[in-house]
mmCIF file with all atom_site columns, N, CA and C in Angstrom:
data_model
loop_
_atom_site.group_PDB
_atom_site.id
_atom_site.type_symbol
_atom_site.label_atom_id
_atom_site.label_alt_id
_atom_site.label_comp_id
_atom_site.label_asym_id
_atom_site.label_entity_id
_atom_site.label_seq_id
_atom_site.pdbx_PDB_ins_code
_atom_site.Cartn_x
_atom_site.Cartn_y
_atom_site.Cartn_z
_atom_site.occupancy
_atom_site.B_iso_or_equiv
_atom_site.pdbx_formal_charge
_atom_site.auth_seq_id
_atom_site.auth_comp_id
_atom_site.auth_asym_id
_atom_site.auth_atom_id
_atom_site.pdbx_PDB_model_num
ATOM 1   N N  . MET A 1 1  ? -0.617 -5.771  -20.791 1.00 72.00 ? 20 MET A N  1
ATOM 2   C CA . MET A 1 1  ? 0.231  -5.550  -19.582 1.00 72.00 ? 20 MET A CA 1
ATOM 3   C C  . MET A 1 1  ? 1.683  -5.663  -20.007 1.00 72.00 ? 20 MET A C  1
ATOM 4   N N  . ASN A 1 2  ? 2.444  -4.594  -19.690 1.00 85.00 ? 21 ASN A N  1
ATOM 5   C CA . ASN A 1 2  ? 3.868  -4.582  -20.070 1.00 85.00 ? 21 ASN A CA 1
ATOM 6   C C  . ASN A 1 2  ? 4.721  -4.943  -18.881 1.00 85.00 ? 21 ASN A C  1
ATOM 7   N N  . GLY A 1 3  ? 6.028  -5.045  -19.132 1.00 88.00 ? 22 GLY A N  1
ATOM 8   C CA . GLY A 1 3  ? 6.983  -5.408  -18.143 1.00 88.00 ? 22 GLY A CA 1
ATOM 9   C C  . GLY A 1 3  ? 7.077  -4.287  -16.984 1.00 88.00 ? 22 GLY A C  1
ATOM 10  N N  . ILE A 1 4  ? 6.959  -3.029  -17.402 1.00 89.00 ? 23 ILE A N  1
ATOM 11  C CA . ILE A 1 4  ? 7.067  -1.973  -16.342 1.00 89.00 ? 23 ILE A CA 1
ATOM 12  C C  . ILE A 1 4  ? 5.885  -2.130  -15.311 1.00 89.00 ? 23 ILE A C  1
ATOM 13  N N  . THR A 1 5  ? 4.734  -2.451  -15.870 1.00 89.00 ? 24 THR A N  1
ATOM 14  C CA . THR A 1 5  ? 3.551  -2.541  -14.928 1.00 89.00 ? 24 THR A CA 1
ATOM 15  C C  . THR A 1 5  ? 3.735  -3.812  -14.028 1.00 89.00 ? 24 THR A C  1
ATOM 16  N N  . LEU A 1 6  ? 4.146  -4.861  -14.571 1.00 92.00 ? 25 LEU A N  1
ATOM 17  C CA . LEU A 1 6  ? 4.360  -6.084  -13.784 1.00 92.00 ? 25 LEU A CA 1
ATOM 18  C C  . LEU A 1 6  ? 5.444  -5.866  -12.759 1.00 92.00 ? 25 LEU A C  1
ATOM 19  N N  . MET A 1 7  ? 6.520  -5.198  -13.114 1.00 93.00 ? 26 MET A N  1
ATOM 20  C CA . MET A 1 7  ? 7.639  -4.925  -12.099 1.00 93.00 ? 26 MET A CA 1
ATOM 21  C C  . MET A 1 7  ? 7.177  -3.939  -11.046 1.00 93.00 ? 26 MET A C  1
ATOM 22  N N  . SER A 1 8  ? 6.293  -2.932  -11.374 1.00 93.00 ? 27 SER A N  1
ATOM 23  C CA . SER A 1 8  ? 5.858  -2.015  -10.422 1.00 93.00 ? 27 SER A CA 1
ATOM 24  C C  . SER A 1 8  ? 4.894  -2.688  -9.378  1.00 93.00 ? 27 SER A C  1
ATOM 25  N N  . VAL A 1 9  ? 4.065  -3.545  -9.925  1.00 93.00 ? 28 VAL A N  1
ATOM 26  C CA . VAL A 1 9  ? 3.146  -4.284  -9.000  1.00 93.00 ? 28 VAL A CA 1
ATOM 27  C C  . VAL A 1 9  ? 3.952  -5.159  -8.063  1.00 93.00 ? 28 VAL A C  1
ATOM 28  N N  . PHE A 1 10 ? 4.904  -5.884  -8.629  1.00 95.00 ? 29 PHE A N  1
ATOM 29  C CA . PHE A 1 10 ? 5.795  -6.701  -7.892  1.00 95.00 ? 29 PHE A CA 1
ATOM 30  C C  . PHE A 1 10 ? 6.584  -5.949  -6.741  1.00 95.00 ? 29 PHE A C  1
ATOM 31  N N  . LEU A 1 11 ? 7.171  -4.859  -7.168  1.00 95.00 ? 30 LEU A N  1
ATOM 32  C CA . LEU A 1 11 ? 7.923  -4.008  -6.203  1.00 95.00 ? 30 LEU A CA 1
ATOM 33  C C  . LEU A 1 11 ? 7.020  -3.434  -5.048  1.00 95.00 ? 30 LEU A C  1
ATOM 34  N N  . GLY A 1 12 ? 5.883  -2.896  -5.510  1.00 94.00 ? 31 GLY A N  1
ATOM 35  C CA . GLY A 1 12 ? 4.839  -2.263  -4.577  1.00 94.00 ? 31 GLY A CA 1
ATOM 36  C C  . GLY A 1 12 ? 4.336  -3.365  -3.658  1.00 94.00 ? 31 GLY A C  1
ATOM 37  N N  . GLY A 1 13 ? 4.008  -4.558  -4.093  1.00 94.00 ? 32 GLY A N  1
ATOM 38  C CA . GLY A 1 13 ? 3.551  -5.563  -3.228  1.00 94.00 ? 32 GLY A CA 1
ATOM 39  C C  . GLY A 1 13 ? 4.627  -5.992  -2.226  1.00 94.00 ? 32 GLY A C  1
ATOM 40  N N  . GLY A 1 14 ? 5.918  -6.042  -2.657  1.00 95.00 ? 33 GLY A N  1
ATOM 41  C CA . GLY A 1 14 ? 6.998  -6.397  -1.702  1.00 95.00 ? 33 GLY A CA 1
ATOM 42  C C  . GLY A 1 14 ? 7.137  -5.368  -0.608  1.00 95.00 ? 33 GLY A C  1
ATOM 43  N N  . VAL A 1 15 ? 7.155  -4.098  -1.022  1.00 94.00 ? 34 VAL A N  1
ATOM 44  C CA . VAL A 1 15 ? 7.303  -2.986  -0.015  1.00 94.00 ? 34 VAL A CA 1
ATOM 45  C C  . VAL A 1 15 ? 6.040  -2.986  0.941   1.00 94.00 ? 34 VAL A C  1
ATOM 46  N N  . GLY A 1 16 ? 4.887  -3.146  0.336   1.00 92.00 ? 35 GLY A N  1
ATOM 47  C CA . GLY A 1 16 ? 3.682  -3.102  1.181   1.00 92.00 ? 35 GLY A CA 1
ATOM 48  C C  . GLY A 1 16 ? 3.620  -4.293  2.125   1.00 92.00 ? 35 GLY A C  1
ATOM 49  N N  . SER A 1 17 ? 3.981  -5.455  1.673   1.00 91.00 ? 36 SER A N  1
ATOM 50  C CA . SER A 1 17 ? 4.047  -6.675  2.552   1.00 91.00 ? 36 SER A CA 1
ATOM 51  C C  . SER A 1 17 ? 5.011  -6.433  3.719   1.00 91.00 ? 36 SER A C  1
ATOM 52  N N  . LEU A 1 18 ? 6.179  -5.922  3.416   1.00 93.00 ? 37 LEU A N  1
ATOM 53  C CA . LEU A 1 18 ? 7.143  -5.600  4.567   1.00 93.00 ? 37 LEU A CA 1
ATOM 54  C C  . LEU A 1 18 ? 6.610  -4.612  5.495   1.00 93.00 ? 37 LEU A C  1
ATOM 55  N N  . CYS A 1 19 ? 5.900  -3.626  5.028   1.00 90.00 ? 38 CYS A N  1
ATOM 56  C CA . CYS A 1 19 ? 5.329  -2.597  6.007   1.00 90.00 ? 38 CYS A CA 1
ATOM 57  C C  . CYS A 1 19 ? 4.260  -3.200  6.877   1.00 90.00 ? 38 CYS A C  1
ATOM 58  N N  . ARG A 1 20 ? 3.381  -4.014  6.212   1.00 87.00 ? 39 ARG A N  1
ATOM 59  C CA . ARG A 1 20 ? 2.321  -4.663  6.922   1.00 87.00 ? 39 ARG A CA 1
ATOM 60  C C  . ARG A 1 20 ? 2.844  -5.664  7.953   1.00 87.00 ? 39 ARG A C  1
ATOM 61  N N  . TYR A 1 21 ? 3.815  -6.392  7.544   1.00 88.00 ? 40 TYR A N  1
ATOM 62  C CA . TYR A 1 21 ? 4.459  -7.315  8.540   1.00 88.00 ? 40 TYR A CA 1
ATOM 63  C C  . TYR A 1 21 ? 5.123  -6.563  9.740   1.00 88.00 ? 40 TYR A C  1
ATOM 64  N N  . GLY A 1 22 ? 5.875  -5.514  9.461   1.00 90.00 ? 41 GLY A N  1
ATOM 65  C CA . GLY A 1 22 ? 6.459  -4.717  10.500  1.00 90.00 ? 41 GLY A CA 1
ATOM 66  C C  . GLY A 1 22 ? 5.485  -4.145  11.448  1.00 90.00 ? 41 GLY A C  1
ATOM 67  N N  . LEU A 1 23 ? 4.355  -3.685  10.912  1.00 86.00 ? 42 LEU A N  1
ATOM 68  C CA . LEU A 1 23 ? 3.313  -3.090  11.733  1.00 86.00 ? 42 LEU A CA 1
ATOM 69  C C  . LEU A 1 23 ? 2.631  -4.150  12.531  1.00 86.00 ? 42 LEU A C  1
ATOM 70  N N  . SER A 1 24 ? 2.375  -5.342  12.000  1.00 83.00 ? 43 SER A N  1
ATOM 71  C CA . SER A 1 24 ? 1.751  -6.362  12.762  1.00 83.00 ? 43 SER A CA 1
ATOM 72  C C  . SER A 1 24 ? 2.697  -6.947  13.898  1.00 83.00 ? 43 SER A C  1
ATOM 73  N N  . VAL A 1 25 ? 4.042  -6.956  13.635  1.00 84.00 ? 44 VAL A N  1
ATOM 74  C CA . VAL A 1 25 ? 4.929  -7.371  14.686  1.00 84.00 ? 44 VAL A CA 1
ATOM 75  C C  . VAL A 1 25 ? 5.032  -6.349  15.801  1.00 84.00 ? 44 VAL A C  1
ATOM 76  N N  . TRP A 1 26 ? 5.006  -5.053  15.362  1.00 87.00 ? 45 TRP A N  1
ATOM 77  C CA . TRP A 1 26 ? 5.098  -3.922  16.351  1.00 87.00 ? 45 TRP A CA 1
ATOM 78  C C  . TRP A 1 26 ? 3.863  -3.852  17.233  1.00 87.00 ? 45 TRP A C  1
ATOM 79  N N  . LEU A 1 27 ? 2.704  -3.993  16.694  1.00 81.00 ? 46 LEU A N  1
ATOM 80  C CA . LEU A 1 27 ? 1.425  -3.897  17.453  1.00 81.00 ? 46 LEU A CA 1
ATOM 81  C C  . LEU A 1 27 ? 0.962  -5.167  18.031  1.00 81.00 ? 46 LEU A C  1
ATOM 82  N N  . GLY A 1 28 ? 1.344  -6.270  17.375  1.00 75.00 ? 47 GLY A N  1
ATOM 83  C CA . GLY A 1 28 ? 0.948  -7.630  17.930  1.00 75.00 ? 47 GLY A CA 1
ATOM 84  C C  . GLY A 1 28 ? -0.515 -7.943  18.018  1.00 75.00 ? 47 GLY A C  1
ATOM 85  N N  . ASN A 1 29 ? -0.886 -8.983  18.721  1.00 70.00 ? 48 ASN A N  1
ATOM 86  C CA . ASN A 1 29 ? -2.200 -9.377  18.890  1.00 70.00 ? 48 ASN A CA 1
ATOM 87  C C  . ASN A 1 29 ? -2.619 -9.166  20.321  1.00 70.00 ? 48 ASN A C  1
ATOM 88  N N  . GLY A 1 30 ? -3.209 -8.163  20.614  1.00 71.00 ? 49 GLY A N  1
ATOM 89  C CA . GLY A 1 30 ? -3.636 -7.863  21.993  1.00 71.00 ? 49 GLY A CA 1
ATOM 90  C C  . GLY A 1 30 ? -5.047 -8.325  22.278  1.00 71.00 ? 49 GLY A C  1
ATOM 91  N N  . ASN A 1 31 ? -5.230 -9.053  23.320  1.00 77.00 ? 50 ASN A N  1
ATOM 92  C CA . ASN A 1 31 ? -6.551 -9.622  23.686  1.00 77.00 ? 50 ASN A CA 1
ATOM 93  C C  . ASN A 1 31 ? -7.172 -10.537 22.618  1.00 77.00 ? 50 ASN A C  1
ATOM 94  N N  . GLY A 1 32 ? -6.362 -11.170 21.820  1.00 80.00 ? 51 GLY A N  1
ATOM 95  C CA . GLY A 1 32 ? -6.790 -12.044 20.836  1.00 80.00 ? 51 GLY A CA 1
ATOM 96  C C  . GLY A 1 32 ? -7.318 -11.339 19.560  1.00 80.00 ? 51 GLY A C  1
ATOM 97  N N  . PHE A 1 33 ? -7.270 -9.992  19.493  1.00 83.00 ? 52 PHE A N  1
ATOM 98  C CA . PHE A 1 33 ? -7.652 -9.303  18.327  1.00 83.00 ? 52 PHE A CA 1
ATOM 99  C C  . PHE A 1 33 ? -6.448 -8.879  17.538  1.00 83.00 ? 52 PHE A C  1
ATOM 100 N N  . PRO A 1 34 ? -6.438 -9.114  16.224  1.00 84.00 ? 53 PRO A N  1
ATOM 101 C CA . PRO A 1 34 ? -5.297 -8.849  15.363  1.00 84.00 ? 53 PRO A CA 1
ATOM 102 C C  . PRO A 1 34 ? -5.044 -7.361  15.098  1.00 84.00 ? 53 PRO A C  1
ATOM 103 N N  . TRP A 1 35 ? -4.620 -6.574  16.071  1.00 84.00 ? 54 TRP A N  1
ATOM 104 C CA . TRP A 1 35 ? -4.485 -5.189  15.959  1.00 84.00 ? 54 TRP A CA 1
ATOM 105 C C  . TRP A 1 35 ? -3.537 -4.781  14.802  1.00 84.00 ? 54 TRP A C  1
ATOM 106 N N  . GLY A 1 36 ? -2.508 -5.514  14.622  1.00 82.00 ? 55 GLY A N  1
ATOM 107 C CA . GLY A 1 36 ? -1.573 -5.256  13.509  1.00 82.00 ? 55 GLY A CA 1
ATOM 108 C C  . GLY A 1 36 ? -2.193 -5.300  12.101  1.00 82.00 ? 55 GLY A C  1
ATOM 109 N N  . THR A 1 37 ? -2.962 -6.309  11.972  1.00 83.00 ? 56 THR A N  1
ATOM 110 C CA . THR A 1 37 ? -3.675 -6.480  10.637  1.00 83.00 ? 56 THR A CA 1
ATOM 111 C C  . THR A 1 37 ? -4.782 -5.449  10.445  1.00 83.00 ? 56 THR A C  1
ATOM 112 N N  . PHE A 1 38 ? -5.505 -5.207  11.534  1.00 87.00 ? 57 PHE A N  1
ATOM 113 C CA . PHE A 1 38 ? -6.513 -4.165  11.468  1.00 87.00 ? 57 PHE A CA 1
ATOM 114 C C  . PHE A 1 38 ? -5.953 -2.796  11.182  1.00 87.00 ? 57 PHE A C  1
ATOM 115 N N  . SER A 1 39 ? -4.899 -2.421  11.873  1.00 88.00 ? 58 SER A N  1
ATOM 116 C CA . SER A 1 39 ? -4.212 -1.111  11.651  1.00 88.00 ? 58 SER A CA 1
ATOM 117 C C  . SER A 1 39 ? -3.648 -0.994  10.207  1.00 88.00 ? 58 SER A C  1
ATOM 118 N N  . ALA A 1 40 ? -3.029 -2.126  9.735   1.00 87.00 ? 59 ALA A N  1
ATOM 119 C CA . ALA A 1 40 ? -2.533 -2.073  8.407   1.00 87.00 ? 59 ALA A CA 1
ATOM 120 C C  . ALA A 1 40 ? -3.567 -1.850  7.294   1.00 87.00 ? 59 ALA A C  1
ATOM 121 N N  . ASN A 1 41 ? -4.717 -2.438  7.547   1.00 88.00 ? 60 ASN A N  1
ATOM 122 C CA . ASN A 1 41 ? -5.851 -2.257  6.593   1.00 88.00 ? 60 ASN A CA 1
ATOM 123 C C  . ASN A 1 41 ? -6.374 -0.813  6.630   1.00 88.00 ? 60 ASN A C  1
ATOM 124 N N  . VAL A 1 42 ? -6.525 -0.254  7.858   1.00 92.00 ? 61 VAL A N  1
ATOM 125 C CA . VAL A 1 42 ? -6.998 1.093   8.022   1.00 92.00 ? 61 VAL A CA 1
ATOM 126 C C  . VAL A 1 42 ? -6.066 2.093   7.387   1.00 92.00 ? 61 VAL A C  1
ATOM 127 N N  . ILE A 1 43 ? -4.744 1.992   7.718   1.00 90.00 ? 62 ILE A N  1
ATOM 128 C CA . ILE A 1 43 ? -3.748 2.897   7.175   1.00 90.00 ? 62 ILE A CA 1
ATOM 129 C C  . ILE A 1 43 ? -3.679 2.739   5.644   1.00 90.00 ? 62 ILE A C  1
ATOM 130 N N  . SER A 1 44 ? -3.780 1.550   5.141   1.00 89.00 ? 63 SER A N  1
ATOM 131 C CA . SER A 1 44 ? -3.806 1.312   3.621   1.00 89.00 ? 63 SER A CA 1
ATOM 132 C C  . SER A 1 44 ? -5.011 1.990   2.973   1.00 89.00 ? 63 SER A C  1
ATOM 133 N N  . CYS A 1 45 ? -6.147 1.944   3.687   1.00 91.00 ? 64 CYS A N  1
ATOM 134 C CA . CYS A 1 45 ? -7.340 2.577   3.084   1.00 91.00 ? 64 CYS A CA 1
ATOM 135 C C  . CYS A 1 45 ? -7.218 4.107   3.070   1.00 91.00 ? 64 CYS A C  1
ATOM 136 N N  . ILE A 1 46 ? -6.563 4.658   4.098   1.00 92.00 ? 65 ILE A N  1
ATOM 137 C CA . ILE A 1 46 ? -6.371 6.117   4.140   1.00 92.00 ? 65 ILE A CA 1
ATOM 138 C C  . ILE A 1 46 ? -5.330 6.541   3.038   1.00 92.00 ? 65 ILE A C  1
ATOM 139 N N  . PHE A 1 47 ? -4.207 5.767   2.952   1.00 88.00 ? 66 PHE A N  1
ATOM 140 C CA . PHE A 1 47 ? -3.290 6.059   1.861   1.00 88.00 ? 66 PHE A CA 1
ATOM 141 C C  . PHE A 1 47 ? -3.861 5.922   0.464   1.00 88.00 ? 66 PHE A C  1
ATOM 142 N N  . LEU A 1 48 ? -4.669 4.866   0.263   1.00 88.00 ? 67 LEU A N  1
ATOM 143 C CA . LEU A 1 48 ? -5.283 4.646   -0.961  1.00 88.00 ? 67 LEU A CA 1
ATOM 144 C C  . LEU A 1 48 ? -6.190 5.807   -1.301  1.00 88.00 ? 67 LEU A C  1
ATOM 145 N N  . GLY A 1 49 ? -7.022 6.305   -0.373  1.00 88.00 ? 68 GLY A N  1
ATOM 146 C CA . GLY A 1 49 ? -7.825 7.446   -0.620  1.00 88.00 ? 68 GLY A CA 1
ATOM 147 C C  . GLY A 1 49 ? -7.095 8.734   -0.883  1.00 88.00 ? 68 GLY A C  1
ATOM 148 N N  . LEU A 1 50 ? -5.942 8.862   -0.175  1.00 85.00 ? 69 LEU A N  1
ATOM 149 C CA . LEU A 1 50 ? -5.091 10.040  -0.445  1.00 85.00 ? 69 LEU A CA 1
ATOM 150 C C  . LEU A 1 50 ? -4.449 10.014  -1.781  1.00 85.00 ? 69 LEU A C  1
ATOM 151 N N  . PHE A 1 51 ? -3.908 8.744   -2.135  1.00 81.00 ? 70 PHE A N  1
ATOM 152 C CA . PHE A 1 51 ? -3.287 8.601   -3.455  1.00 81.00 ? 70 PHE A CA 1
ATOM 153 C C  . PHE A 1 51 ? -4.290 8.903   -4.622  1.00 81.00 ? 70 PHE A C  1
ATOM 154 N N  . LEU A 1 52 ? -5.538 8.361   -4.454  1.00 82.00 ? 71 LEU A N  1
ATOM 155 C CA . LEU A 1 52 ? -6.534 8.516   -5.553  1.00 82.00 ? 71 LEU A CA 1
ATOM 156 C C  . LEU A 1 52 ? -7.181 9.902   -5.651  1.00 82.00 ? 71 LEU A C  1
ATOM 157 N N  . THR A 1 53 ? -7.225 10.600  -4.553  1.00 85.00 ? 72 THR A N  1
ATOM 158 C CA . THR A 1 53 ? -7.846 11.938  -4.624  1.00 85.00 ? 72 THR A CA 1
ATOM 159 C C  . THR A 1 53 ? -6.848 13.085  -4.810  1.00 85.00 ? 72 THR A C  1
ATOM 160 N N  . GLN A 1 54 ? -5.778 13.054  -4.071  1.00 81.00 ? 73 GLN A N  1
ATOM 161 C CA . GLN A 1 54 ? -4.801 14.191  -4.124  1.00 81.00 ? 73 GLN A CA 1
ATOM 162 C C  . GLN A 1 54 ? -3.836 14.078  -5.273  1.00 81.00 ? 73 GLN A C  1
ATOM 163 N N  . PHE A 1 55 ? -3.465 12.894  -5.631  1.00 77.00 ? 74 PHE A N  1
ATOM 164 C CA . PHE A 1 55 ? -2.482 12.725  -6.656  1.00 77.00 ? 74 PHE A CA 1
ATOM 165 C C  . PHE A 1 55 ? -2.944 11.978  -7.904  1.00 77.00 ? 74 PHE A C  1
ATOM 166 N N  . ASN A 1 56 ? -4.257 12.024  -8.126  1.00 76.00 ? 75 ASN A N  1
ATOM 167 C CA . ASN A 1 56 ? -4.866 11.202  -9.161  1.00 76.00 ? 75 ASN A CA 1
ATOM 168 C C  . ASN A 1 56 ? -4.382 11.617  -10.494 1.00 76.00 ? 75 ASN A C  1
ATOM 169 N N  . SER A 1 57 ? -4.232 12.846  -10.787 1.00 75.00 ? 76 SER A N  1
ATOM 170 C CA . SER A 1 57 ? -3.855 13.273  -12.182 1.00 75.00 ? 76 SER A CA 1
ATOM 171 C C  . SER A 1 57 ? -2.470 12.788  -12.508 1.00 75.00 ? 76 SER A C  1
ATOM 172 N N  . TYR A 1 58 ? -1.544 12.822  -11.443 1.00 74.00 ? 77 TYR A N  1
ATOM 173 C CA . TYR A 1 58 ? -0.161 12.416  -11.676 1.00 74.00 ? 77 TYR A CA 1
ATOM 174 C C  . TYR A 1 58 ? -0.094 10.855  -11.686 1.00 74.00 ? 77 TYR A C  1
ATOM 175 N N  . ILE A 1 59 ? -0.715 10.246  -10.726 1.00 71.00 ? 78 ILE A N  1
ATOM 176 C CA . ILE A 1 59 ? -0.661 8.738   -10.643 1.00 71.00 ? 78 ILE A CA 1
ATOM 177 C C  . ILE A 1 59 ? -1.333 8.008   -11.761 1.00 71.00 ? 78 ILE A C  1
ATOM 178 N N  . ALA A 1 60 ? -2.525 8.487   -12.204 1.00 70.00 ? 79 ALA A N  1
ATOM 179 C CA . ALA A 1 60 ? -3.263 7.817   -13.248 1.00 70.00 ? 79 ALA A CA 1
ATOM 180 C C  . ALA A 1 60 ? -2.543 7.875   -14.547 1.00 70.00 ? 79 ALA A C  1
ATOM 181 N N  . SER A 1 61 ? -1.736 8.891   -14.808 1.00 72.00 ? 80 SER A N  1
ATOM 182 C CA . SER A 1 61 ? -1.081 9.034   -16.051 1.00 72.00 ? 80 SER A CA 1
ATOM 183 C C  . SER A 1 61 ? 0.315  8.239   -16.064 1.00 72.00 ? 80 SER A C  1
ATOM 184 N N  . SER A 1 62 ? 0.709  7.725   -14.932 1.00 71.00 ? 81 SER A N  1
ATOM 185 C CA . SER A 1 62 ? 1.924  7.097   -14.775 1.00 71.00 ? 81 SER A CA 1
ATOM 186 C C  . SER A 1 62 ? 1.860  5.590   -14.940 1.00 71.00 ? 81 SER A C  1
ATOM 187 N N  . SER A 1 63 ? 2.706  4.925   -15.737 1.00 75.00 ? 82 SER A N  1
ATOM 188 C CA . SER A 1 63 ? 2.634  3.547   -15.945 1.00 75.00 ? 82 SER A CA 1
ATOM 189 C C  . SER A 1 63 ? 3.356  2.816   -14.798 1.00 75.00 ? 82 SER A C  1
ATOM 190 N N  . PHE A 1 64 ? 4.044  3.579   -13.924 1.00 84.00 ? 83 PHE A N  1
ATOM 191 C CA . PHE A 1 64 ? 4.787  2.901   -12.863 1.00 84.00 ? 83 PHE A CA 1
ATOM 192 C C  . PHE A 1 64 ? 4.070  3.170   -11.467 1.00 84.00 ? 83 PHE A C  1
ATOM 193 N N  . TRP A 1 65 ? 3.740  4.471   -11.148 1.00 85.00 ? 84 TRP A N  1
ATOM 194 C CA . TRP A 1 65 ? 3.215  4.809   -9.882  1.00 85.00 ? 84 TRP A CA 1
ATOM 195 C C  . TRP A 1 65 ? 1.857  4.243   -9.541  1.00 85.00 ? 84 TRP A C  1
ATOM 196 N N  . TYR A 1 66 ? 0.942  4.235   -10.541 1.00 84.00 ? 85 TYR A N  1
ATOM 197 C CA . TYR A 1 66 ? -0.383 3.687   -10.226 1.00 84.00 ? 85 TYR A CA 1
ATOM 198 C C  . TYR A 1 66 ? -0.372 2.219   -9.840  1.00 84.00 ? 85 TYR A C  1
ATOM 199 N N  . PRO A 1 67 ? 0.254  1.313   -10.579 1.00 87.00 ? 86 PRO A N  1
ATOM 200 C CA . PRO A 1 67 ? 0.359  -0.070  -10.204 1.00 87.00 ? 86 PRO A CA 1
ATOM 201 C C  . PRO A 1 67 ? 1.127  -0.231  -9.007  1.00 87.00 ? 86 PRO A C  1
ATOM 202 N N  . PHE A 1 68 ? 2.173  0.495   -8.774  1.00 90.00 ? 87 PHE A N  1
ATOM 203 C CA . PHE A 1 68 ? 3.077  0.383   -7.572  1.00 90.00 ? 87 PHE A CA 1
ATOM 204 C C  . PHE A 1 68 ? 2.236  0.723   -6.336  1.00 90.00 ? 87 PHE A C  1
ATOM 205 N N  . LEU A 1 69 ? 1.643  1.873   -6.287  1.00 86.00 ? 88 LEU A N  1
ATOM 206 C CA . LEU A 1 69 ? 0.951  2.351   -5.042  1.00 86.00 ? 88 LEU A CA 1
ATOM 207 C C  . LEU A 1 69 ? -0.404 1.759   -4.893  1.00 86.00 ? 88 LEU A C  1
ATOM 208 N N  . VAL A 1 70 ? -1.287 1.762   -5.878  1.00 86.00 ? 89 VAL A N  1
ATOM 209 C CA . VAL A 1 70 ? -2.653 1.384   -5.762  1.00 86.00 ? 89 VAL A CA 1
ATOM 210 C C  . VAL A 1 70 ? -2.824 -0.160  -5.806  1.00 86.00 ? 89 VAL A C  1
ATOM 211 N N  . ILE A 1 71 ? -2.188 -0.815  -6.684  1.00 88.00 ? 90 ILE A N  1
ATOM 212 C CA . ILE A 1 71 ? -2.343 -2.296  -6.784  1.00 88.00 ? 90 ILE A CA 1
ATOM 213 C C  . ILE A 1 71 ? -1.388 -3.037  -5.946  1.00 88.00 ? 90 ILE A C  1
ATOM 214 N N  . GLY A 1 72 ? -0.176 -2.612  -5.917  1.00 89.00 ? 91 GLY A N  1
ATOM 215 C CA . GLY A 1 72 ? 0.902  -3.326  -5.146  1.00 89.00 ? 91 GLY A CA 1
ATOM 216 C C  . GLY A 1 72 ? 0.954  -3.013  -3.677  1.00 89.00 ? 91 GLY A C  1
ATOM 217 N N  . PHE A 1 73 ? 1.211  -1.757  -3.405  1.00 89.00 ? 92 PHE A N  1
ATOM 218 C CA . PHE A 1 73 ? 1.482  -1.303  -2.058  1.00 89.00 ? 92 PHE A CA 1
ATOM 219 C C  . PHE A 1 73 ? 0.271  -1.409  -1.096  1.00 89.00 ? 92 PHE A C  1
ATOM 220 N N  . CYS A 1 74 ? -0.839 -0.839  -1.623  1.00 85.00 ? 93 CYS A N  1
ATOM 221 C CA . CYS A 1 74 ? -2.032 -0.877  -0.814  1.00 85.00 ? 93 CYS A CA 1
ATOM 222 C C  . CYS A 1 74 ? -2.829 -2.118  -0.890  1.00 85.00 ? 93 CYS A C  1
#
């Protein structure tokens, strides 16, 4: 594992956590169900599927984008 991979996971995790937090604040917890967390997980699964199917050849060959998007962000 090199420094670029570690930095991309770090940055992707930071951006992803801010997006998840913003979504959970925006949607809140209605009727005791954590809609923000649920929605963040569903959206993340959709993005992960999109990243790995549509952009797999580009992302898999990149030492920055794969760890950033797949490991960190999602």
